Each structure stands twice: as C-alpha cells, then as structure tokens.
Coordinates of C-alpha atoms in Angstrom, one line a residue:
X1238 CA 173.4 131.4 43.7
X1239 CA 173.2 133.6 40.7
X1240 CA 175.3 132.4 37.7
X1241 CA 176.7 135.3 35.9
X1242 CA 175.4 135.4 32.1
X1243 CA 177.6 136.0 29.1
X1244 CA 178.0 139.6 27.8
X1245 CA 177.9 138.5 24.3
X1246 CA 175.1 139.1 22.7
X1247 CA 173.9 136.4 19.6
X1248 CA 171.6 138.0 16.8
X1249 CA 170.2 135.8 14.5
X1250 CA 167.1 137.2 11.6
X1251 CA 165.3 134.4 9.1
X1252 CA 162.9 135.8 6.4
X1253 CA 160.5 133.9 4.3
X1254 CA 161.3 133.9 0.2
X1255 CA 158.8 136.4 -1.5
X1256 CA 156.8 134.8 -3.6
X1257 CA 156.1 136.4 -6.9
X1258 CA 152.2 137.3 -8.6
X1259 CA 151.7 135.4 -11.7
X1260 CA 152.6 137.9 -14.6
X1261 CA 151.0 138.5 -18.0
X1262 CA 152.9 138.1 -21.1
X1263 CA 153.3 139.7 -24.0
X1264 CA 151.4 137.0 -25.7
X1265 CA 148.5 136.8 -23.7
X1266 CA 147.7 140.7 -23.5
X1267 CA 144.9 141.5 -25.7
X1268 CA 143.4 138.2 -25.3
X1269 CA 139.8 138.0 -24.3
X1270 CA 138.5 138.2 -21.0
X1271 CA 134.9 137.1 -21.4
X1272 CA 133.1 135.0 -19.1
X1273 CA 130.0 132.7 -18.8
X1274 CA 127.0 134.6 -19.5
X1275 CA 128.5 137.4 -21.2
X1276 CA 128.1 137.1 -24.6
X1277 CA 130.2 140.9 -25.5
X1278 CA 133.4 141.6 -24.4
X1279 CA 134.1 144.4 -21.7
X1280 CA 135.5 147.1 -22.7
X1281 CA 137.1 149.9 -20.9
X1282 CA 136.0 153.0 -20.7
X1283 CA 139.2 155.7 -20.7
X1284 CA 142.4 154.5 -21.5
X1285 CA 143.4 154.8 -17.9
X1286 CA 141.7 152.6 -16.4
X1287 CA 138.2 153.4 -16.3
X1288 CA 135.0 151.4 -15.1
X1289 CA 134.6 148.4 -17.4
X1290 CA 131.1 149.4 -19.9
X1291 CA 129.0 146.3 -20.4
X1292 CA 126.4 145.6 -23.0
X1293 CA 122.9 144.9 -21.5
X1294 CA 122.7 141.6 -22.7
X1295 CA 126.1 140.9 -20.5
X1296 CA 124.5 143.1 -17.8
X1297 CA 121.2 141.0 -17.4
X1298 CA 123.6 137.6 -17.5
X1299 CA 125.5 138.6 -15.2
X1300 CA 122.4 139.3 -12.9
X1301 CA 121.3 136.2 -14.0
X1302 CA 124.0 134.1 -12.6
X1303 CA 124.4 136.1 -9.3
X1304 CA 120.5 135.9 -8.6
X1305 CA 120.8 131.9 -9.1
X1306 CA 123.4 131.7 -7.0
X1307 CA 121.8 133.7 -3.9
X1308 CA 119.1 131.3 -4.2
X1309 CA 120.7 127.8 -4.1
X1310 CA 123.4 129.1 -1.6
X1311 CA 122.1 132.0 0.7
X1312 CA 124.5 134.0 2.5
X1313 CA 124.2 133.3 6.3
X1314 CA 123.5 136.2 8.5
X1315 CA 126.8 137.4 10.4
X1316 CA 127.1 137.3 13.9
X1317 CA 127.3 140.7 15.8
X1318 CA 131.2 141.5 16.9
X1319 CA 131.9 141.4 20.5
X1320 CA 132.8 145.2 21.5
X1321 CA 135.9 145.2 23.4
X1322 CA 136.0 147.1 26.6
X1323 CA 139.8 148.6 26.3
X1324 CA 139.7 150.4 29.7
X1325 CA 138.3 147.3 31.4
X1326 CA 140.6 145.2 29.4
X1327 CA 143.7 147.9 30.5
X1328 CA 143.1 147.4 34.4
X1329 CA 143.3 143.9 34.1
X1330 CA 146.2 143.2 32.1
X1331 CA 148.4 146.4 32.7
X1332 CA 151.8 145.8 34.9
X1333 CA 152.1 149.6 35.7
X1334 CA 149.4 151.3 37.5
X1335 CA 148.4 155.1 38.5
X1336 CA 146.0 155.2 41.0
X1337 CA 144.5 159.0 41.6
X1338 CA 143.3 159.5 45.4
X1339 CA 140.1 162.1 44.5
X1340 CA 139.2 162.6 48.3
X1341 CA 142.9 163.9 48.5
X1342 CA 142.1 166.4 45.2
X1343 CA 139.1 167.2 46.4
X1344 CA 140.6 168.6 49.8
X1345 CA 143.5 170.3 47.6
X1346 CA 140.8 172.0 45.5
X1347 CA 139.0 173.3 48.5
X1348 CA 142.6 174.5 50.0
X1349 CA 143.2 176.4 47.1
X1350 CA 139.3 177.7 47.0
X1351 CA 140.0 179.2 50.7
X1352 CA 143.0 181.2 49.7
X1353 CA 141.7 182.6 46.9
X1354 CA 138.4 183.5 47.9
X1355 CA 139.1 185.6 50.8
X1356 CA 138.0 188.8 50.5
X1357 CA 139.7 191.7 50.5
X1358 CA 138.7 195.4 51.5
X1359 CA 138.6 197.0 48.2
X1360 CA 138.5 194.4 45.6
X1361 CA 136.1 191.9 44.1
X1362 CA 137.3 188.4 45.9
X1363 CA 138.9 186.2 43.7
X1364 CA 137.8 182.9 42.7
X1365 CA 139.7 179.6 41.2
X1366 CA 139.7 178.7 37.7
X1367 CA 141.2 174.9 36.6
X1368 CA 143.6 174.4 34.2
X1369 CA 142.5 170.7 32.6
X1370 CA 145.0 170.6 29.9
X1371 CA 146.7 167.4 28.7
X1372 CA 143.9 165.0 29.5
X1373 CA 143.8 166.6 33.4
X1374 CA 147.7 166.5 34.2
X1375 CA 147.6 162.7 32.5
X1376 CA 145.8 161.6 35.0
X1377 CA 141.5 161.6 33.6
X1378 CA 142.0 157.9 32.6
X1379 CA 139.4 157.0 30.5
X1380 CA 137.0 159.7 31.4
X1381 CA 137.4 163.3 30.0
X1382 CA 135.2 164.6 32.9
X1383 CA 137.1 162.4 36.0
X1384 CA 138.7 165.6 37.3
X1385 CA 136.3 167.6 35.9
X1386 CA 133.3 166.4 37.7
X1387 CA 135.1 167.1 41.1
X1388 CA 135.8 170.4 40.4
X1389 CA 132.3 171.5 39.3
X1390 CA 131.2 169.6 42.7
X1391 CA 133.7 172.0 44.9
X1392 CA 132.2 175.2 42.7
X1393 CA 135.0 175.2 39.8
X1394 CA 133.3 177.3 36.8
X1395 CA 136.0 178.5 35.0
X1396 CA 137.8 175.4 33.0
X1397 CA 140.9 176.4 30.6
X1398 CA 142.5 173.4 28.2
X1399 CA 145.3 173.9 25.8
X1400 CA 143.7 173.2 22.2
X1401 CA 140.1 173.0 21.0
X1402 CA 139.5 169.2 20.5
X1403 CA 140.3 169.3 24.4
X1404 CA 137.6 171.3 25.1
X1405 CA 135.2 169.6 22.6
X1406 CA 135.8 166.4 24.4
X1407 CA 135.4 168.0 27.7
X1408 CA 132.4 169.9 26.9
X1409 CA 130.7 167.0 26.2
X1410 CA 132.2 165.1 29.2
X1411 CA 130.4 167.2 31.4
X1412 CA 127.0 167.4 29.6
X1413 CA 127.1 163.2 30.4
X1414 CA 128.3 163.9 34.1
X1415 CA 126.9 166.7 34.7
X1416 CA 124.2 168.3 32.7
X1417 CA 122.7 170.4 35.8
X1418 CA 126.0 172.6 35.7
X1419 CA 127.6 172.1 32.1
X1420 CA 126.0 175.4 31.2
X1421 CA 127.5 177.1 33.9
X1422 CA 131.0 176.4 33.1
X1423 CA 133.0 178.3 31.5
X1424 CA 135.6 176.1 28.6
X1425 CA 138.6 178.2 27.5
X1426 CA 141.2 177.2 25.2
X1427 CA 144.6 178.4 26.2
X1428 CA 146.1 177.6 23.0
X1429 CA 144.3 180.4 21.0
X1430 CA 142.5 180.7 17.6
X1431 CA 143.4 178.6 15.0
X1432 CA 143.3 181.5 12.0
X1433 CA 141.8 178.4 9.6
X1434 CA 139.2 177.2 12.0
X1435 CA 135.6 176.2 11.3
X1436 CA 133.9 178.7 14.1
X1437 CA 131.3 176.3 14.3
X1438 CA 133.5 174.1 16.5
X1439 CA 133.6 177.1 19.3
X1440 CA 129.9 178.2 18.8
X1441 CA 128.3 174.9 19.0
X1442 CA 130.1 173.7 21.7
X1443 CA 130.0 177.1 24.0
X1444 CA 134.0 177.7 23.7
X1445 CA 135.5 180.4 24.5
X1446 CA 138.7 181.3 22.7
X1447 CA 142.1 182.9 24.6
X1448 CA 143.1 185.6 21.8
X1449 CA 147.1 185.7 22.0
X1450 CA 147.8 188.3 19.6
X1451 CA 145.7 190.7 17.4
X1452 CA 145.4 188.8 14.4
X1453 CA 143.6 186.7 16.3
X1454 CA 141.8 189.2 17.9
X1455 CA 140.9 190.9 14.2
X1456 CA 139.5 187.5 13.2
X1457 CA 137.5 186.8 16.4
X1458 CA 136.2 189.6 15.7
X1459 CA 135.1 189.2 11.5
X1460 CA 133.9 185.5 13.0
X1461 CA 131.3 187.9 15.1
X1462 CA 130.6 189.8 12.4
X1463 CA 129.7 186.7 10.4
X1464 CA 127.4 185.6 13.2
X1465 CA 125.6 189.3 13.1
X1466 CA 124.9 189.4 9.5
X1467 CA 123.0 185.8 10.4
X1468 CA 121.2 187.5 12.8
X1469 CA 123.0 184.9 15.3
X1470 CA 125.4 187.5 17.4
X1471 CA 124.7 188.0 20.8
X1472 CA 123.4 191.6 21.6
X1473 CA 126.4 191.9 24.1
X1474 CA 128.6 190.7 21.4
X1475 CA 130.7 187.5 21.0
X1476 CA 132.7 186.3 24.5
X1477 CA 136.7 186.6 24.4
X1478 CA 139.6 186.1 26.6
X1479 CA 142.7 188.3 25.8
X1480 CA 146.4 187.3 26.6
X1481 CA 149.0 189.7 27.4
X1482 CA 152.9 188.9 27.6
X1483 CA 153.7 190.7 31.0
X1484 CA 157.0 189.4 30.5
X1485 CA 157.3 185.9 30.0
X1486 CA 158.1 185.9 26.1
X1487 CA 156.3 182.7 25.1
X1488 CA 152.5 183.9 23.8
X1489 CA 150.5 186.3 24.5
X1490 CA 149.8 190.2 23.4
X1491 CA 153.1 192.5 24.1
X1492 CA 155.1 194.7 23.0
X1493 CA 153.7 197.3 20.1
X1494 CA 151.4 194.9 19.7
X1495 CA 149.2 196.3 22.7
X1496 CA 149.3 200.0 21.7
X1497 CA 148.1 198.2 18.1
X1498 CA 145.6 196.9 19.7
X1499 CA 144.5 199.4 21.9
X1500 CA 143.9 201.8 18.8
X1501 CA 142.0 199.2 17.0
X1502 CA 139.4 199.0 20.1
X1503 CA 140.2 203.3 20.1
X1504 CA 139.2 203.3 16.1
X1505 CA 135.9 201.5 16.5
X1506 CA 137.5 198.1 14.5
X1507 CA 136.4 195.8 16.7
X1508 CA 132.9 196.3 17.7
X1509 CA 131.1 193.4 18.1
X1510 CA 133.5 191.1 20.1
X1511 CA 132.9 191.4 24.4
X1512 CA 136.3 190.7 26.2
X1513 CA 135.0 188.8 29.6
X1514 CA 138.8 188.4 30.9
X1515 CA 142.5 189.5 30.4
X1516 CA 145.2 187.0 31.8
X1517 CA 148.9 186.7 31.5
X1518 CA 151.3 183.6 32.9
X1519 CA 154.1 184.5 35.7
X1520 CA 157.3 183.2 34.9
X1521 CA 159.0 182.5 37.9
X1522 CA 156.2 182.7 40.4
X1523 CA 157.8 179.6 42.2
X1524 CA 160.6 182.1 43.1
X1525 CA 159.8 183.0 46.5
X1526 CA 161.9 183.9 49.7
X1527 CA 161.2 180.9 52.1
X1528 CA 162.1 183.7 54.8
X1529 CA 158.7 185.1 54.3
X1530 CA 156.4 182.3 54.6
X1531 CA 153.4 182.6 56.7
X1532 CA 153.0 179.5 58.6
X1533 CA 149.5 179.6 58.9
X1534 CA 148.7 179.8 55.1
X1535 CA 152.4 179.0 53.3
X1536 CA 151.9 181.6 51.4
X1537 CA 155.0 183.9 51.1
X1538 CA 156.2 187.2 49.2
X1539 CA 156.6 187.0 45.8
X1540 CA 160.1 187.3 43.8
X1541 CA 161.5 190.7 42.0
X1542 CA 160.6 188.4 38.3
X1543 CA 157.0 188.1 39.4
X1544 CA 156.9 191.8 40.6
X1545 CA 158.3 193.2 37.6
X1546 CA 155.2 191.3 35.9
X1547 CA 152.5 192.8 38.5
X1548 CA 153.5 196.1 37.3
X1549 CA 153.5 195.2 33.9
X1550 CA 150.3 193.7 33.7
X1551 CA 148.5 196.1 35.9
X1552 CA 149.6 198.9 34.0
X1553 CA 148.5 197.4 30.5
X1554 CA 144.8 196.6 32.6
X1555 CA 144.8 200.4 33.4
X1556 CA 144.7 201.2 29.8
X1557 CA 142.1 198.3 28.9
X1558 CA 139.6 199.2 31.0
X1559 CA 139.3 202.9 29.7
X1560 CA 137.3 200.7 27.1
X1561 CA 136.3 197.9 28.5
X1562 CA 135.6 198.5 32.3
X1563 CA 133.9 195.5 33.2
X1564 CA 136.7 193.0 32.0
X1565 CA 138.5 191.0 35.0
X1566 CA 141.8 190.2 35.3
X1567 CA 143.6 186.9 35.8
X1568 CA 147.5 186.8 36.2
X1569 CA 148.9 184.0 37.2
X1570 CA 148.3 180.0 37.7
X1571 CA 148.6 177.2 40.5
X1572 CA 152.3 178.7 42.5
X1573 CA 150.2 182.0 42.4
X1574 CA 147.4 180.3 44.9
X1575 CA 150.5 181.3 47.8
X1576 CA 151.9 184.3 46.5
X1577 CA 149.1 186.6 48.0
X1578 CA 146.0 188.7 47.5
X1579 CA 147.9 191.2 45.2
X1580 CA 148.8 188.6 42.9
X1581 CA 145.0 186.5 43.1
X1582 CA 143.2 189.4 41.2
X1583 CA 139.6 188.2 40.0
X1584 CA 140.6 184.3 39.4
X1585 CA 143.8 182.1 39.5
X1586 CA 144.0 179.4 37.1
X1587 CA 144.9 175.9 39.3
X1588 CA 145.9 173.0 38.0
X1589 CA 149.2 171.7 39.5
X1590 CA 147.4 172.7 43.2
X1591 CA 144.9 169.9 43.0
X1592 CA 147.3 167.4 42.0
X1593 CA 149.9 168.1 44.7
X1594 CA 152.4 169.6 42.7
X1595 CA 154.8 171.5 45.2
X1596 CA 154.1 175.2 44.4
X1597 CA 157.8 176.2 45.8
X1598 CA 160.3 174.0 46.7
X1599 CA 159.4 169.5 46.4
X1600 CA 160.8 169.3 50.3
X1601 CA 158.1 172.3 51.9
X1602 CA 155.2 171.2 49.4
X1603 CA 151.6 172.0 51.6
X1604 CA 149.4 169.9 49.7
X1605 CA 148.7 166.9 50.1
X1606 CA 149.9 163.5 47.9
X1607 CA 147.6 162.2 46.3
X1608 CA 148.7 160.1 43.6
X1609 CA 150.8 156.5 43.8
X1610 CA 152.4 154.3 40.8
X1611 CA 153.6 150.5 41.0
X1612 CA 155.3 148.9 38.2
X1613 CA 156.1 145.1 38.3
X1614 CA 159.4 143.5 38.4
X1615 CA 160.4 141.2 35.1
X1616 CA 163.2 139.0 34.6
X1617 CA 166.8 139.5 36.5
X1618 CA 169.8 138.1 36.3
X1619 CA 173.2 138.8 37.6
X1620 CA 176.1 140.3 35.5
X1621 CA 179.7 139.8 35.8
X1622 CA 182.1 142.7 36.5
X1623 CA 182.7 144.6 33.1
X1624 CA 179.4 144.1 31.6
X1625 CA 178.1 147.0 29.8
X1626 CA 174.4 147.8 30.0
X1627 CA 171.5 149.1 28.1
X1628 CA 171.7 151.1 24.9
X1629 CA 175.5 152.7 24.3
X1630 CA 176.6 150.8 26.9
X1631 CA 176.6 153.7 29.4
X1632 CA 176.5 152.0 32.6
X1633 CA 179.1 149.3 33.9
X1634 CA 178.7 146.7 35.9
X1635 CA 182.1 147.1 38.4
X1636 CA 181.5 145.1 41.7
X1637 CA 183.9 142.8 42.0
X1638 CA 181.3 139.5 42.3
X1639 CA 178.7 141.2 39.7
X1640 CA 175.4 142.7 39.8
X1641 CA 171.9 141.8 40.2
X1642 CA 170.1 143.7 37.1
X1643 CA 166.5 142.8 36.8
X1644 CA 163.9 144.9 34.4
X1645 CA 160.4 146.9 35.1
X1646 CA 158.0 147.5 32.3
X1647 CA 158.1 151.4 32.5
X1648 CA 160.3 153.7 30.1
X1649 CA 160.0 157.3 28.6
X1650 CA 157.1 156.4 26.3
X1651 CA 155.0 155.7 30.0
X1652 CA 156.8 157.9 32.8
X1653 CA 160.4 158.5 32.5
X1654 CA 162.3 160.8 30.7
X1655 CA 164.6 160.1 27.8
X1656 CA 168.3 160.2 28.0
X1657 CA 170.9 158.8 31.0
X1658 CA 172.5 161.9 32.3
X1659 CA 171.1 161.1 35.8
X1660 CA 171.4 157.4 36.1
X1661 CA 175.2 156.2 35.5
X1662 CA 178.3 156.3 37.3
X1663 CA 179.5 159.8 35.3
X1664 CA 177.4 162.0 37.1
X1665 CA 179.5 162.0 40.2
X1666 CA 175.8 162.6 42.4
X1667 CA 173.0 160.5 43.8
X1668 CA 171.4 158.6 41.3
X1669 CA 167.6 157.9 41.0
X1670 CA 166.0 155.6 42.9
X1671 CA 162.8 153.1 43.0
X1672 CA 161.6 151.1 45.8
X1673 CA 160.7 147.4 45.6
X1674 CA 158.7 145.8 47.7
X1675 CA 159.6 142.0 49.0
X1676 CA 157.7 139.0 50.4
X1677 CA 158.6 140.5 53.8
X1678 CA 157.0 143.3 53.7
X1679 CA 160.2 145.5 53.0
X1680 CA 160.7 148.7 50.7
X1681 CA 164.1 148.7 49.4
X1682 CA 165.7 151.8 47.2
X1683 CA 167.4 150.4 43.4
X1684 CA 169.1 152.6 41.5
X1685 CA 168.4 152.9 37.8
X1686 CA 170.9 151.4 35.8
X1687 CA 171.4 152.2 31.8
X1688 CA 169.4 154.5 29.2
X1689 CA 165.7 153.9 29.7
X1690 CA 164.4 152.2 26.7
X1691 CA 160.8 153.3 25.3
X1692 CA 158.6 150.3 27.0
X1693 CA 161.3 149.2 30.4
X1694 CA 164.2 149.8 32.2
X1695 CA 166.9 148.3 34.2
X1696 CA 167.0 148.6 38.6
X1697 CA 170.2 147.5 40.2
X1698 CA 168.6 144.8 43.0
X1699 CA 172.4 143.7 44.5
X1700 CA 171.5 144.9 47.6
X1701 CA 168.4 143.1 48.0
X1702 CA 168.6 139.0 49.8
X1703 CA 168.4 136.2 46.6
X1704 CA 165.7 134.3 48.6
X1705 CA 163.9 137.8 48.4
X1706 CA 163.6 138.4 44.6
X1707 CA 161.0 136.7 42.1
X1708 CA 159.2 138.2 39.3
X1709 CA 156.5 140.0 40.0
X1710 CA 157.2 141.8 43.0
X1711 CA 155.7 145.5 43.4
X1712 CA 157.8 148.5 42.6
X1713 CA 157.2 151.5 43.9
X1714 CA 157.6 155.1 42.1
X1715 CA 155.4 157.8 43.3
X1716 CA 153.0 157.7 46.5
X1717 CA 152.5 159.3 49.6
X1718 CA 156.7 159.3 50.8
X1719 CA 157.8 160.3 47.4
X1720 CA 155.9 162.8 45.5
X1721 CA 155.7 163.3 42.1
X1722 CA 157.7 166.2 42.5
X1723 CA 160.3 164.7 44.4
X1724 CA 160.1 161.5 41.7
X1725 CA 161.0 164.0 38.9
X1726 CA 163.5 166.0 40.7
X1727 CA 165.9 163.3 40.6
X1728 CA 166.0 163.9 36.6
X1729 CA 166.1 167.7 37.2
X1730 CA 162.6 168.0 35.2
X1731 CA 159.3 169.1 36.6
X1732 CA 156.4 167.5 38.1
X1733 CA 154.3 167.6 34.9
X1734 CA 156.7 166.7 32.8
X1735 CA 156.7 163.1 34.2
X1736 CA 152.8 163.0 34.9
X1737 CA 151.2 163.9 31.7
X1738 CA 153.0 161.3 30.5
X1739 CA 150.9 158.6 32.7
X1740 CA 148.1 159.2 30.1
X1741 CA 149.6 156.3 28.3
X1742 CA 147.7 153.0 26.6
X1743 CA 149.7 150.9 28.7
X1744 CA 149.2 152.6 32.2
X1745 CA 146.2 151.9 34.2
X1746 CA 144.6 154.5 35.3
X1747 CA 142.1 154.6 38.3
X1748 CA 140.3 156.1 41.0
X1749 CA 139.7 155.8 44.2
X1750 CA 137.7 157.8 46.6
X1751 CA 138.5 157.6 50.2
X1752 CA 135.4 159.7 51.4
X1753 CA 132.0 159.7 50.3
X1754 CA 131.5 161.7 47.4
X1755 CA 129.9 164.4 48.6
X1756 CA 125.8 164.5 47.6
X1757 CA 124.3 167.8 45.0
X1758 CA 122.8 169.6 47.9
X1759 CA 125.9 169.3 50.3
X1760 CA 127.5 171.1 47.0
X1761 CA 128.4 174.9 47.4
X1762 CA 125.6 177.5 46.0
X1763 CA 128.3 179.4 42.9
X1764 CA 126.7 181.6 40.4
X1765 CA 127.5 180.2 36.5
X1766 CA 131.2 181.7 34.9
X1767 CA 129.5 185.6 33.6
X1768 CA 130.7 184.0 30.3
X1769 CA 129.4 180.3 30.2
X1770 CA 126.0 179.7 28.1
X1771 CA 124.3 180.5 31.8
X1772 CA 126.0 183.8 32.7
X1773 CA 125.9 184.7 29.1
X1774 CA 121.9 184.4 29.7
X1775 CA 122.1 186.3 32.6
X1776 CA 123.8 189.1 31.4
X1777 CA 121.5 190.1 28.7
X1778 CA 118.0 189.4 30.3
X1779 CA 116.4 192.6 31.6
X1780 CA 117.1 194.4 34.5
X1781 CA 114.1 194.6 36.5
X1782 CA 113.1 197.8 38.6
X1783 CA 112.5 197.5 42.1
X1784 CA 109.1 199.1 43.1
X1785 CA 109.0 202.2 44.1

C-alpha cells in the first residue's frame, strides 16, 4: 500500500566560506620583483599596465633557465582527446524519444506531389516546394539534410527555410548527401534580407533571398550592382523571390508599398535584379466548409478569407507581369495542397503535409501519422487529500484516500507548452491526457496534474493497479492513435507549435524506414528549380536552332 507523504516541504542550503587572495600592503608595494637570472629589474611599460620591458641581459637569463629546464625535464607528449559522439551518446542515454517514420513522409510527399501536379487545361501544372524551417518541423535530428534528402529523392527542388544560417547549413547538408542534385535545388530564405548582411553568405552558398518589402528590394538590387561592377553579375541578373501581403498583415510587400515598387521597376531603378517567383501566405486557408469535400481527394472549397486573398494576389500578379512576364506565382503553403487547382498556381510550399499535420480539422486529417514519442516514468508517490501540487500550487489533490502522482522527464523546454490553463481542476473541461504502458501490455490515459516545469511534469496514475506501476514504464504521447495534432489540441495550440520543440538536446531523435529506400534510378526524372545554380545555367546557355 502507498503511504501518503508529508506536504511539507524541508529546504536546507550550506555554502563553503570564501577564502580570501593574499593582499599586498602598503609596505611591500614598490618592493622589487626580480628573480634568478635577472640581473635588472622589470619595468613596465605604460602606467596602465603595459607588457613588462626587459633588458637583454634579463632576456637571455631568462632563456637560459627555461632552455635548462626543457632539457633535464622534457615535456611528455599529450595524448589525443577522445571525440565524443553527442548524438550517439543522446540515443543511448535519453528518457524521451521521437522516432520519425520516413516511409510514412515519403508516401505523404508523394500525396501531396499528386495533387499538385495535375495538370490543368490552361495553366502551367504546379509543382511542390518544402518548407524546411526550424531544423525540418524539429524533427532533422542530427542531420540538417534527414528530411531533406527524402524530398530531393521524391523530385522536391524548391526548399524555403526561415533565416540564412538555415540555409547555409542545409546547403551544405545536401552537397554531403547528395551532390548529384544540390545544384538543382533551389534554397530560399523566408525570413528575408538582413539590410547589414555580408552578400557573400548568399552568393557562395547559391541562396536565394525572399524580398519582403522594397528596401529590401532596393538593396538586393545595389548588392547586384556590386557584383556587375566585378564583372561577377549574371547576364540575366541576380535571382529574387518577392513577397506580397495579400492580406495576412505579418510581412510581405502591401499596401503603397506595391504601387512604390511598381514605379521603381517602371523608372528603370532596379535593373539588374531577375525576380524568379512572387508568393504570399493564406491566412485562414484551414478554413474550409467540410460540406464540400471531395471524397476522392479531401480537397474542398476554400473559405471567403482565403478568397478575398486570391483576388488580392492575382490582381497585384496582373500588374507584375506587365514587367516581368516570366515570373511564377506561389500563394499559399501545406492546407493549400486541398484547397484546389485555383489556389495551387505554379508551386505550393509543403511542410506541415509531409509530417502529418491535419490540413483542416485534427479528427478528418488524410495523411498519414508518422511520428511517435515515449517518455519514461520517474518516481511516484501517493498524496493525501489537500496536497497542493507543482509550482503555485494550482492543482489539488481532493480524493478522499489520496492520489497517485508520479513524474515524466518531459516539460515545455522539450514538448509541452508553458502555463496550466489546461491541466487543473478550474477549467471545468477534459483535461490532457498521456497514456502509460504496464507490464501487461495495457495503455492507460493520466491526466496531467500541475504547471509543467522546464525539464518534467506530474501524471495522475490513481487509476492504474499498485502491482502495475514501477519506474521506468513507457509513456506514450504522440503515435499512430494520437497525432501530433490531436496531442496539441488538448492545449488549444497548433501542431508545430509542440513539434519544433522536439529539436531539443535532451530528445532523441531518430529514423526509421519501413520500406526500402527507394534506389537513384527508381527516382523521378525533374528538371533543376529555373533558379538553382543548375537552372540558372540553363537559362542563359544558348538557344540552339533547329535545322532547317
């Protein structure tokens, strides 16, 4: 039987006395410092504490004394260090784990790939760009190019991340993995110019900048012109991506601002930078009538919000392409993949679609699961009726014989989110739940109890047999019954919110593949991104005329 433990709480501290440096006096300042072999003084050289000068004489003793000393007593040669492999240290030692099922991406990329690629009567078909931001949804592990890789494999070109070290990182990812294709593939970074920027981080590295407002545009631009007067500035001109705010009023070029920039391009101010695509973000595009799915594809009509941004963004493309009639168009991101052909233009950017994320509602999600995380269980003990719990005290124990509290190593610096709004008795709703696994084979549901702390948390096991319950026992937060989607929906956040958080030192990340990975010449035949180092070399070599 448990024994209730005490609700008082002992705190006890001990600290070692400091000891004090020996000090100088006043008597012994100005006292000589002069060693053996030095037969002057030292003497500084700025009354600040400058190098000490030395006289020759004390110069050679000195070397005198030092070379003696190398040769009675020579210094033995150090041993190399041991390296220390973190990630192979990580999967052995971590008590939370995050395994990513890649077979199950692989077949949610190629989902994706078939809805946006059909082609339609009139327009160019559209193709699938990845969103690879935030270390690829938290989930790369210890590989920048994990996700990466796949993608590329399925016929991915087009690669967008949110800041430039990102894409550094990934750009040299996919040289290691795969340097058959990394010229093919296209690296944008979402996050924009950095006005202060050393260019050279972008041109070396083949990245291509998303301009989100025309200052950035303007210095993109004088970057180009830089790269002309070097004789370095390709004949086409230097590769952008422009942003427009269709009406999502985050980032992006709107308002005056487009009219400003129109007349720039009008006035002959920007000449030597070569727009490749113009995108904007959809606001609401997971605001869709269930009433008109299409079973056969779950796509379904797209909300008044999103509409309201079509027109919007068509009509500012209209007006761009009196100048630039080459440039395509991107609108919208991974809920856009079921939102129809009108909506797919030349590329939609997926991200959330390979990993699952529901692109509607978590209970009608099409994709399929791929990812599962365990925690262990700690210590446990059971609490008597009254005990308060956790930081603040927020939940109370209040069965009449007392709870069964144990801990799991997981809290908001890993997975959770901060705060306790969802998880005690106040909230008058369901609360959260994880499932633990016992000897027997059975899953059972534990509330949370308590704030999350930053490194665990606190499960309510009381409903769970005492011959059932040891440390160490498997808990269960995301797999293939409860998607990350439905996981974070009992906090009222979002999928990503909670999974980008994963990418955490004390989360083991790995992969599995459930399917042979598919060889290079089973890989789909897909022409380079036209504004990858590849399609950049494509555009400018020389027409050749067919015979006549």
């Amino acid at each position: 039987m448990f024994k209730p433990v005490s609700t008082q709480s002992i705190a006890s501290s001990s600290r070692q006395p400091l000891v004090d440096a020996p000090s100088t006096s006043s008597a012994d300042k100005g006292k000589s410092t002069q060693r053996p072999g030095m037969d002057t003084p030292s003497r500084t050289s700025s009354l600040h504490g400058g190098a000490p000068v030395r006289s020759s004489t004390a110069i050679g003793g000195l070397t005198s004394l030092i070379a003696g000393k190398k040769a009675a007593t020579p210094l033995p040669t150090p041993a190399p260090k041991a390296s220390l492999d973190v990630d192979a240290m990580l999967q052995e030692t971590a008590r939370t784990r995050a395994v990513l099922n890649m077979s199950a991406v692989r077949r949610n990329i190629r989902r994706g790939l078939a809805l946006v690629g059909s082609d339609g009567v009139t327009r160019v078909p559209a193709r699938g760009g990845a969103v690879l931001k935030a270390d690829g949804y938290g989930l790369n592990g210890s590989n920048p190019a994990a996700i990466a890789k796949v993608l590329v494999s399925e016929g991915v070109r087009d690669m967008f991340v949110a800041e430039l070290s990102e894409a550094v990182k990934l750009r040299a990812a996919l040289k290691k993995e795969r340097p058959d294709l990394a010229d093919d593939v296209s690296i944008n970074v979402l996050g924009g110019l950095d006005m202060d920027v050393n260019p050279k981080w972008l041109i070396d590295h083949d990245i291509t900048p998303v301009l989100n407002s025309v200052a950035q545009v303007r210095k993109w631009n004088d970057i180009a012109a830089g790269l002309k007067a070097e004789g370095k500035l390709p004949p086409q001109g230097l590769d952008c991506i422009l942003q427009f705010d269709s009406g999502m009023s985050r980032t992006g070029i709107g308002g005056d601002q487009v009219d400003a920039l129109l007349a720039a391009i009008r006035n002959g101010e920007l000449p030597h930078i070569a727009p490749q695509l113009m995108m904007s973000h959809l606001a609401a595009a997971g605001d869709a009538d269930p009433a008109t799915e299409n079973p056969a594809t779950k796509e379904r009509s797209p909300g008044d919000k999103t509409l309201a941004q079509l027109a919007r963004f068509d009509d500012i493309a209209a007006r761009l392409k009196q100048h630039y009639p080459g440039i395509q168009e991107s609108l919208g991101a991974s809920s856009t993949v079921f939102l129809g052909k009108d909506l797919h233009k030349n590329m939609v950017r997926m991200g959330a679609t390979f990993h699952a994320q529901a692109p509607f509602e978590t209970d009608t999600n099409p994709l399929e699961p791929t990812l599962t995380v365990t925690s262990k269980l700690g210590p446990f003990q059971k609490y008597p009726p009254g005990a308060k719990v956790g930081y603040d005290g927020t939940y109370t124990v209040t069965r009449p014989g007392g709870e069964v509290l144990g801990t799991i190593p997981v809290g908001y610096r890993d997975l959770l989110p901060p705060g306790d709004r969802w998880n005690h008795q106040g909230d008058g709703g369901k609360l959260p739940t994880v499932r633990l696994r016992t000897p027997d084979g059975t899953l059972h549901p534990c509330t949370f109890a308590g704030k999350f702390s930053m490194d665990m948390c606190e499960i309510n096991l009381s409903d769970i047999p005492e011959d059932q319950l040891k440390e160490g026992l498997d808990v269960v937060l995301i797999d293939d019954k409860v998607s990350t989607g439905q996981f974070a929906a009992q906090f009222g956040v979002g999928a990503s919110y909670l999974q980008t958080k994963i990418a955490s030192d004390r989360v083991a990340i790995s992969h599995v593949e459930t399917e042979p990975f598919p060889s290079p010449a089973a890989e789909p035949v897909v022409e380079a991104s036209p504004w990858s180092k590849a399609g950049r070399a494509a555009r400018s070599a020389p027409s050749v005329a067919a015979p006549v």
